[in-house]
Short mmCIF file of C-alpha atoms in Angstrom, two decimals:
data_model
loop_
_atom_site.label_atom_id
_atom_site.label_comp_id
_atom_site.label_asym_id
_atom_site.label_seq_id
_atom_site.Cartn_x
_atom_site.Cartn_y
_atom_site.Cartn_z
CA UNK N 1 -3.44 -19.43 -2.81
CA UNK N 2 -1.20 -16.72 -4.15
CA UNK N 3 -4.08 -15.38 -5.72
CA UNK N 4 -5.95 -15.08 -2.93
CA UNK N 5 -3.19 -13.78 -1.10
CA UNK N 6 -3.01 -10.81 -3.36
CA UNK N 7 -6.42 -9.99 -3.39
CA UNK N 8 -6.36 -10.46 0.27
CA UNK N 9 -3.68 -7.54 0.75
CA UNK N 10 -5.19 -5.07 -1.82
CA UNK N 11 -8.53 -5.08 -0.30
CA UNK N 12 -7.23 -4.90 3.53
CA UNK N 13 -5.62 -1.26 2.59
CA UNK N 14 -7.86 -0.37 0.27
CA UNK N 15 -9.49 1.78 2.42
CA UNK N 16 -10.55 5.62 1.88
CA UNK N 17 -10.95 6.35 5.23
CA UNK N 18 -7.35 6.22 6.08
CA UNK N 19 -6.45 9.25 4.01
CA UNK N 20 -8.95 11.40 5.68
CA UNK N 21 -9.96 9.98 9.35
CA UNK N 22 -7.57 12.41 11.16
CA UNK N 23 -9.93 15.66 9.34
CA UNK N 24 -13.37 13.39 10.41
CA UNK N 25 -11.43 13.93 14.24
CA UNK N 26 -10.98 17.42 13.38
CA UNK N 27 -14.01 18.37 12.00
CA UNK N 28 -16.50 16.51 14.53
CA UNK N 29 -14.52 18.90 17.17
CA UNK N 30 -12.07 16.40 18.80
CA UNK N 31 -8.42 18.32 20.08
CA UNK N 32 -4.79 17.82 19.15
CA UNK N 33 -4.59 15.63 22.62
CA UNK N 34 -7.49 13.74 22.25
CA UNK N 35 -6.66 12.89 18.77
CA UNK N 36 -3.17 11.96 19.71
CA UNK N 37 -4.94 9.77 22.60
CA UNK N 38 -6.68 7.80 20.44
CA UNK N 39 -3.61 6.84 18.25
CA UNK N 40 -1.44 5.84 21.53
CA UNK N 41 -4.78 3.84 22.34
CA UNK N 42 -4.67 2.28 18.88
CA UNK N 43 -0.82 1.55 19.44
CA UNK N 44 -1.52 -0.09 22.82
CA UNK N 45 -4.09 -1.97 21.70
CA UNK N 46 -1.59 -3.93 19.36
CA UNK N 47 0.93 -4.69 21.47
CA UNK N 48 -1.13 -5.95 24.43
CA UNK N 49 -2.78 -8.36 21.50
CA UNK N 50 -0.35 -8.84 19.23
CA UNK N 51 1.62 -11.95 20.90
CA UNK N 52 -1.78 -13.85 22.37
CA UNK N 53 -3.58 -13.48 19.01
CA UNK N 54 -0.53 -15.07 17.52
CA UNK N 55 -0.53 -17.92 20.08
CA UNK N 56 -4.28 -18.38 19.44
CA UNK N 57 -3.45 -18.63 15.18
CA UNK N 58 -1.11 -21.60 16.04
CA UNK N 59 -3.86 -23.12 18.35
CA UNK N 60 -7.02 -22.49 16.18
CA UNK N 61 -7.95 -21.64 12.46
CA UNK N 62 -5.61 -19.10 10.67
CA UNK N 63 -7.95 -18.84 8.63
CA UNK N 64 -10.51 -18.03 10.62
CA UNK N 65 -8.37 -15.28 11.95
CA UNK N 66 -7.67 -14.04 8.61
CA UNK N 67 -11.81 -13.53 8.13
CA UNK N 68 -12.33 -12.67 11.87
CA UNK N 69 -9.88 -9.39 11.94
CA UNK N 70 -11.55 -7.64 8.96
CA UNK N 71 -14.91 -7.99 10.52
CA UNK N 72 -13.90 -6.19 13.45
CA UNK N 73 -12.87 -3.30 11.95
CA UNK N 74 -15.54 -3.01 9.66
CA UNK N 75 -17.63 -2.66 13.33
CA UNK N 76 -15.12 0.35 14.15
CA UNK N 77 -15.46 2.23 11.21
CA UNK N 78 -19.13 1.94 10.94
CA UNK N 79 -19.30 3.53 14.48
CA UNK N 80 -16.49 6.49 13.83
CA UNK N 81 -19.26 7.37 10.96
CA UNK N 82 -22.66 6.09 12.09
CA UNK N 83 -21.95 7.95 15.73
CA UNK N 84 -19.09 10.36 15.63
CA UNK N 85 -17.35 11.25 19.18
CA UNK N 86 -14.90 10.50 20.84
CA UNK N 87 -15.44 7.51 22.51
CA UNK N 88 -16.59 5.89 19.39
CA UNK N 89 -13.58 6.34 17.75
CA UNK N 90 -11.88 5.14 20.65
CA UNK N 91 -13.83 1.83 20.30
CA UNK N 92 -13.26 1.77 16.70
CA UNK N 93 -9.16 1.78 17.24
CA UNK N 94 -9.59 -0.51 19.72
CA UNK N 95 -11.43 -2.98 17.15
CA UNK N 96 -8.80 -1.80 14.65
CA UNK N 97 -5.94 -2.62 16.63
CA UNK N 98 -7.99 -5.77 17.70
CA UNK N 99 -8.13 -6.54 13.86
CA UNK N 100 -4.89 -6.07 12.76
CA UNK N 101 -3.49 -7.83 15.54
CA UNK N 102 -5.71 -11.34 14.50
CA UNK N 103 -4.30 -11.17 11.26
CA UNK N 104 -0.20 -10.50 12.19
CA UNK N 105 1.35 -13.60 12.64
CA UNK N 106 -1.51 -15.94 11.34
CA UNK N 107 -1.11 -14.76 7.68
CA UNK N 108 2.65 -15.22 7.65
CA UNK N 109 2.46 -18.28 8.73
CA UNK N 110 -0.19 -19.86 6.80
CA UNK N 111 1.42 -18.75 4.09
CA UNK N 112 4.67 -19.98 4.49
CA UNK N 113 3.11 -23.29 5.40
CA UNK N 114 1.03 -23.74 2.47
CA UNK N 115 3.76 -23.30 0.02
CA UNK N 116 6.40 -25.14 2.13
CA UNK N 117 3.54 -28.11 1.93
CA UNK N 118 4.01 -27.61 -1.86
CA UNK N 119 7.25 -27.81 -2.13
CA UNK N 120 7.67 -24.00 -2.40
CA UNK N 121 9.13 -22.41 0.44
CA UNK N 122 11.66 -20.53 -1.18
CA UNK N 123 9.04 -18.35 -3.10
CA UNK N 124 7.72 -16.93 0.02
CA UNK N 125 10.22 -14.11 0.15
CA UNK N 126 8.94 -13.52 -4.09
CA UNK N 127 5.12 -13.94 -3.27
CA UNK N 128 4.74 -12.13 -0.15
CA UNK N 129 6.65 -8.90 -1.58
CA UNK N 130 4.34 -9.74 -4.26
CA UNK N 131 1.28 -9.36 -1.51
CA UNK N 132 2.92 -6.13 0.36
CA UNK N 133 3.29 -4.74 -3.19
CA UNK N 134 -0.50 -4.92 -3.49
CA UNK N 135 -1.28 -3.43 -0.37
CA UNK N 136 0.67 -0.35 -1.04
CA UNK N 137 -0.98 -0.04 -4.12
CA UNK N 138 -4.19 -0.21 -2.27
CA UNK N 139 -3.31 2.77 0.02
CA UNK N 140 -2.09 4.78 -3.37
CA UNK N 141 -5.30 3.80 -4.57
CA UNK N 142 -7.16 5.16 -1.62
CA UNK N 143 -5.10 8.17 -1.50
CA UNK N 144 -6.55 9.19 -4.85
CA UNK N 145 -9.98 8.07 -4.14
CA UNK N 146 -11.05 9.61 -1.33
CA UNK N 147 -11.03 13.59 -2.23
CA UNK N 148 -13.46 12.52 -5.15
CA UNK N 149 -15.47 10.14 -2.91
CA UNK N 150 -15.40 12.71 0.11
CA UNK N 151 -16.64 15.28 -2.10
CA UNK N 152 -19.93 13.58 -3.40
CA UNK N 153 -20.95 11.92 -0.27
CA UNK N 154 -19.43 13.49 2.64
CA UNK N 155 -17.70 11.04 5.69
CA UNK N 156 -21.04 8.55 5.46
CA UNK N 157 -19.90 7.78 1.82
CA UNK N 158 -16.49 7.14 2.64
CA UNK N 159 -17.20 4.81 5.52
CA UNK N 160 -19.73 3.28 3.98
CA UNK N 161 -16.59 2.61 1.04
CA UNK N 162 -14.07 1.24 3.97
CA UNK N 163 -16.61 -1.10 5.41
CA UNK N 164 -16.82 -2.24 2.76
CA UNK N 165 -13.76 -3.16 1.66
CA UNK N 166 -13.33 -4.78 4.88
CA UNK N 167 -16.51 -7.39 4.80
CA UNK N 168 -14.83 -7.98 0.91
CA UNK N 169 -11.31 -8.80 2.44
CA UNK N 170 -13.12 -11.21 5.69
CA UNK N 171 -14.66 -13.18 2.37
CA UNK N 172 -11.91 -13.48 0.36
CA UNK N 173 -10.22 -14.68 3.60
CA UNK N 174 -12.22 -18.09 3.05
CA UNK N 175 -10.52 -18.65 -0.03
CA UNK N 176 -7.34 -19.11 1.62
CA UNK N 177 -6.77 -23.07 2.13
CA UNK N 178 -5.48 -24.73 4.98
CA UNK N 179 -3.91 -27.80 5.72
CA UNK N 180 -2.80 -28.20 9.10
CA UNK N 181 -2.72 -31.12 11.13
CA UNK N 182 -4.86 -31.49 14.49
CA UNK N 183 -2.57 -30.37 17.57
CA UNK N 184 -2.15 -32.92 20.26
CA UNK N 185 -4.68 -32.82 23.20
CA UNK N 186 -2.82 -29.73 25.59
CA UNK N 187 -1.25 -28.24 23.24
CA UNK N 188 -3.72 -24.93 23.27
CA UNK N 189 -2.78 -21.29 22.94
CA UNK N 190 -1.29 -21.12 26.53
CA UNK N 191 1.11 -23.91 25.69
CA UNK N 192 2.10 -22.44 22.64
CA UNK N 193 3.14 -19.34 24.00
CA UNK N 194 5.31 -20.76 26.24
CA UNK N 195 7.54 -22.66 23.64
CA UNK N 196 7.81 -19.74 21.45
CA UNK N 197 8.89 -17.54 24.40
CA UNK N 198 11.98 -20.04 24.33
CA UNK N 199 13.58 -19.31 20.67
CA UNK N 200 16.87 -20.58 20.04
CA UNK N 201 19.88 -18.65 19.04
CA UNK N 202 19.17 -18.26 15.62
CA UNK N 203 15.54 -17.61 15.93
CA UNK N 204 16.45 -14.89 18.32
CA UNK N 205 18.81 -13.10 15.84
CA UNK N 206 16.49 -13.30 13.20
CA UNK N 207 13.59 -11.83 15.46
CA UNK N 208 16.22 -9.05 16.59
CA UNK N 209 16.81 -8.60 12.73
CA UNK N 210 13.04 -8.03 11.41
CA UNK N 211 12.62 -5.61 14.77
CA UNK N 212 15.56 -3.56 13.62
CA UNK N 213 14.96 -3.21 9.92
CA UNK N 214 11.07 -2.35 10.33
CA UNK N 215 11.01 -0.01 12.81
CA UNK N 216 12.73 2.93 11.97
CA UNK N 217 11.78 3.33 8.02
CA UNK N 218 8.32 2.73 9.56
CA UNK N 219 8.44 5.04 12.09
CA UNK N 220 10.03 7.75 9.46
CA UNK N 221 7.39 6.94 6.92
CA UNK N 222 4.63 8.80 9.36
CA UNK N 223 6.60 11.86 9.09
CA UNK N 224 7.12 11.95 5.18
CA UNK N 225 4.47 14.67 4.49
CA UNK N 226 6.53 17.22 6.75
CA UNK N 227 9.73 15.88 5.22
CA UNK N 228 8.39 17.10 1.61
CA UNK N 229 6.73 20.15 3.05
CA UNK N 230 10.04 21.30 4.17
CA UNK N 231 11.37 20.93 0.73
CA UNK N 232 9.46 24.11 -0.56
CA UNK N 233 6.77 22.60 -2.83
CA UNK N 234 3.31 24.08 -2.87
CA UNK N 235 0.97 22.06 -0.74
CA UNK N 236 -0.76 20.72 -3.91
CA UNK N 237 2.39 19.21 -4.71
CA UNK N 238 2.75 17.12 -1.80
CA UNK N 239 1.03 14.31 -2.55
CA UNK N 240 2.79 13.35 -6.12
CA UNK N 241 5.46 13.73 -4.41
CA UNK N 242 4.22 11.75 -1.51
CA UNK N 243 3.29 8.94 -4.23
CA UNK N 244 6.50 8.59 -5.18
CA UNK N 245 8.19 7.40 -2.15
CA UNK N 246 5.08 5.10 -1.85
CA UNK N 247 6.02 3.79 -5.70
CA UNK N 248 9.68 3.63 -4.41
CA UNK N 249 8.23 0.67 -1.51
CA UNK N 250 6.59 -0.64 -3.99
CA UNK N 251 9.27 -1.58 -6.32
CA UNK N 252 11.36 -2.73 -3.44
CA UNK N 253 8.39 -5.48 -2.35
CA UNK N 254 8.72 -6.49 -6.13
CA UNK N 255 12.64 -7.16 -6.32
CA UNK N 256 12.16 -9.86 -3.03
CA UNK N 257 12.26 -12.68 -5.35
CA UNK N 258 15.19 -11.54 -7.14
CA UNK N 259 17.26 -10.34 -4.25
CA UNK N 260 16.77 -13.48 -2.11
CA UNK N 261 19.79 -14.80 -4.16
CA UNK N 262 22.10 -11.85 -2.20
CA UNK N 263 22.91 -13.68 0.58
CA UNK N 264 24.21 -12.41 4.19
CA UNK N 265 27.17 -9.77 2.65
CA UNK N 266 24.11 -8.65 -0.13
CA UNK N 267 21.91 -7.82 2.32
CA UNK N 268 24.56 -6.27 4.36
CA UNK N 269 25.30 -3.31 1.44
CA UNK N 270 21.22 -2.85 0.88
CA UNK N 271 21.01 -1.83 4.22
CA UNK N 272 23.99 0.39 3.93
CA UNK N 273 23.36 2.08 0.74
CA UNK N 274 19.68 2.58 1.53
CA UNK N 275 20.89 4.41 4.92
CA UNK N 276 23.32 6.57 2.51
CA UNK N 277 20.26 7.58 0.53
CA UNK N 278 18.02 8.13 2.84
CA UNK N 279 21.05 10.50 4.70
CA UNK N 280 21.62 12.23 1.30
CA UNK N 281 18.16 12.53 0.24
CA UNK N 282 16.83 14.17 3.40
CA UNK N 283 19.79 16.44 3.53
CA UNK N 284 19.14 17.75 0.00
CA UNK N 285 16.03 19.13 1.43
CA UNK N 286 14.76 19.56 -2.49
CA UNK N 287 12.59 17.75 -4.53
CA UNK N 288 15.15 15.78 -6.29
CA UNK N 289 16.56 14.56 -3.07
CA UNK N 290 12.89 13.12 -2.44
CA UNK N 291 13.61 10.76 -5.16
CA UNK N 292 16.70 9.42 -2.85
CA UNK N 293 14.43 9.18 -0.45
CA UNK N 294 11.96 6.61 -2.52
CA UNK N 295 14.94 4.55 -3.35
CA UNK N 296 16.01 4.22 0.41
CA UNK N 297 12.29 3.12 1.36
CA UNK N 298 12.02 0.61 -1.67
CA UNK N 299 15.34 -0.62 0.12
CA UNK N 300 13.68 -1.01 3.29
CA UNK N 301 10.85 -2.22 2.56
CA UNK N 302 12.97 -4.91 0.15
CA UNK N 303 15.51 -5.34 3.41
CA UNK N 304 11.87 -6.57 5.53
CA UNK N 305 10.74 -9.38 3.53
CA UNK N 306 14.32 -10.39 3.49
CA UNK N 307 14.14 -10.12 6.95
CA UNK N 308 10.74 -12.09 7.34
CA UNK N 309 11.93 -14.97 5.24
CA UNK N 310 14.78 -15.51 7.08
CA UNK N 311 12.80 -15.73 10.12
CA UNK N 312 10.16 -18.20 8.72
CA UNK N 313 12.72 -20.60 7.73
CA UNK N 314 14.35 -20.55 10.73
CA UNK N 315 10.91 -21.00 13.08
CA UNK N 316 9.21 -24.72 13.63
CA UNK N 317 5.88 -25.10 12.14
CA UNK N 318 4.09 -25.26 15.85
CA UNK N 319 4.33 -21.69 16.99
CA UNK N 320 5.03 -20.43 13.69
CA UNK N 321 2.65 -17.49 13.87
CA UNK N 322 3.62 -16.74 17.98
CA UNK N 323 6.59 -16.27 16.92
CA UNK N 324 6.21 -13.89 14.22
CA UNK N 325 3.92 -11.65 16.44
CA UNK N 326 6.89 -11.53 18.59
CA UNK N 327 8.68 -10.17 15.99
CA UNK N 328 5.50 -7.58 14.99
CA UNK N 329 5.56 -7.04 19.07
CA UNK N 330 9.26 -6.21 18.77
CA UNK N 331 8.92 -4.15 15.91
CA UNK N 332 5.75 -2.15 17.54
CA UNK N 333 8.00 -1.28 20.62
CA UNK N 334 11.39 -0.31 18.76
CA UNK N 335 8.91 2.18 16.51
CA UNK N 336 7.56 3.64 19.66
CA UNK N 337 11.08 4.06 20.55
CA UNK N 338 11.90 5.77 17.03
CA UNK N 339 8.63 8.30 17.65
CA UNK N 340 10.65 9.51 20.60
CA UNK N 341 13.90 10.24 19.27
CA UNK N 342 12.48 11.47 16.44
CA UNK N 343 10.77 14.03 18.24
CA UNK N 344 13.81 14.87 20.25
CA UNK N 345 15.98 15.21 17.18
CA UNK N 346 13.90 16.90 14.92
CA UNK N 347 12.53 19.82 17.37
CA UNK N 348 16.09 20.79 17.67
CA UNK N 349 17.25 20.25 14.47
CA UNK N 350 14.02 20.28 11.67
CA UNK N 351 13.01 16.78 9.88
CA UNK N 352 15.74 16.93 6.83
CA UNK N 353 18.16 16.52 9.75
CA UNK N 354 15.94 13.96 12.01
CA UNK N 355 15.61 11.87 8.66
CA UNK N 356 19.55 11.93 7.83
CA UNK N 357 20.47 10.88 11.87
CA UNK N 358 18.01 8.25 12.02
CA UNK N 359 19.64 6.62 9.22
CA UNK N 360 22.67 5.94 11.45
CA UNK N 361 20.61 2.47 13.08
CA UNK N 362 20.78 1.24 9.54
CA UNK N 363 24.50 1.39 9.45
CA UNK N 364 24.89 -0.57 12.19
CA UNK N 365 22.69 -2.90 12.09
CA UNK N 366 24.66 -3.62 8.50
CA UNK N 367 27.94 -3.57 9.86
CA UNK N 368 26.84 -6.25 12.84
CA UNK N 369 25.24 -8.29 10.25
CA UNK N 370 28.68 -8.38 8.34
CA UNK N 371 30.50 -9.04 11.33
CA UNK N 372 28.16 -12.12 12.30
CA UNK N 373 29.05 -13.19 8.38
CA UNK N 374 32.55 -12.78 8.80
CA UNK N 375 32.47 -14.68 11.79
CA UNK N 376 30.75 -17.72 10.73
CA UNK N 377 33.01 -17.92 7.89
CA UNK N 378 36.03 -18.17 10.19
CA UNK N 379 34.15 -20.66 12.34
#
């Protein structure tokens, strides 16, 4: 399974057309506002799915999910090539966003189950930052593949390259086994979403938790390329430097295993001391401050699957994947959220500053979590 899983998560971002759609906009004459439409479509389209696709992955096949949500966007990006305009990209990021949304919630959860049926629960935290490891390779991967493959055969070539990638990640998705027993008669996607709208306490603050800690390094890492252009590097430059933030998440999805054995005061100080970098980093506005920068986002990224496997051991099997789309839902608003104030801060103030105040959430969120620690230990 975990071999699967990895080759799962490399192929789903391995795709060269992420690199370069926003110049395919450009170049087949699209504007600034229409291309910004089409990403607040794309954004809209997840979190008006992302809860009901999750309810349907606890009522049906996750696994047919897992295969369905590739297909789909292999449809999209076929069109954005095959017809270029602007209402087939709009269709494509609406099959994107229709995609992605199938597969949040249904692969966490099949996951988790198959290894807790195995006895092995406590990897998940180790093998899924195992899996998001993979995936960020992927994007590095496609990062450095698509000038070359641009260059030989244009857009066609490169789409033809991200579909795919996508009908190899919908066939690997049949490799993935599932053992699940047969819900009860009634118990279909409408009556799942109903008892997972009903969390208990500590579901709740783990949901809150996984919201929190993905939304703002997520949010920041769209803005990266202006954080490292403000540093003075020559444009060619950018992207090595770009890479190594991206190598920073990586080792952070690597250490989950490890770090698991932190516990609630742990966890506490990553989040803290990844804020500090991030604040100091940004602030240094220089390349070497960059490399502050990658260590804050490997701590982020480390700090989610923390997050996540505290929230799958703390969710019943039966709306195990509705719940975690809650959590993806929660984390899709509080990034919108994070877009704003982003723009607010940094039009005033320039991005080294927008990174360094947006690190502030980060501090709090660690100082609540070490006051919930301190509480239970007095209870």
């Amino acid at each position: 399974m975990t071999r699967t899983l990895y080759g799962y998560a490399f192929l789903d971002d391995f795709v060269l057309l992420y690199p370069v759609y926003a110049l395919l906009f450009g170049d087949t004459g699209l504007s600034l506002g229409q291309i910004s439409s089409l990403f607040a479509l794309w954004s809209v389209t997840g979190v008006l799915l992302e809860v009901p696709s999750g309810a349907w992955a606890d009522a049906v096949s996750r696994r047919l999910l897992l295969g369905l949500g590739p297909l789909l966007t292999a449809v999209g990006f076929a069109l954005w090539v095959l017809t270029p305009s602007y209402w087939a990209f709009a269709l494509g990021f609406v099959l994107w966003g229709a995609g992605g949304a199938l597969g949040s919630g249904a692969l966490e959860a099949l996951v988790y189950e198959e290894l807790d049926r195995l006895g092995a629960a406590d990897s998940y935290a180790r093998v899924t930052g195992r899996a998001r490891a993979a995936g960020l390779v992927a994007v590095m991967a496609a990062m450095g593949l698509a000038g070359p493959v641009l260059a030989v055969g244009g857009y066609p070539l490169v789409g033809a390259a991200s579909v795919l990638a996508c009908l190899l990640t919908a066939a690997v998705a049949t490799r993935f086994p599932e053992h699940r027993a047969k819900t009860s008669e009634g118990d279909g996607w409408s009556t799942t979403l109903r008892a997972a709208g009903r969390p208990g306490r500590p579901v709740r603050a783990a949901l809150l938790l996984v919201a929190a800690v993905g939304s703002v390094w997520g949010a920041l890492d769209e803005y990266t390329p202006l954080l490292v252009r403000d540093t003075g590097v020559p444009d060619w430059a950018g992207p090595y430097l770009l890479l190594l933030i991206w190598a920073g998440a990586t080792a952070g999805s690597l250490l989950a295993g490890p770090a698991e054995r932190l516990g609630t005061a742990g966890f506490a100080g990553l989040l803290a001391g990844s804020a500090l970098a991030l604040a100091v980093g940004a602030l240094a506005r220089s390349p070497a401050g960059l490399v502050l920068v990658a260590v804050a986002f490997g701590g982020f990224q480390l700090a989610n699957v923390l997050a996540d496997a505290r929230l799958q051991r703390r969710i019943e099997d039966g709306a195990r994947a509705t719940v975690t789309s809650i959590a993806g839902l929660g984390t899709e608003l509080a990034t919108v959220a994070v877009f704003g104030a982003y723009a607010a801060i940094g039009s005033a103030t320039g991005h080294s500053t927008a990174f360094a105040v947006l690190a502030v959430p980060y501090l709090v969120t660690a100082a609540l979590v070490a006051t919930a620690r301190r509480g239970r230990a007095r209870s």
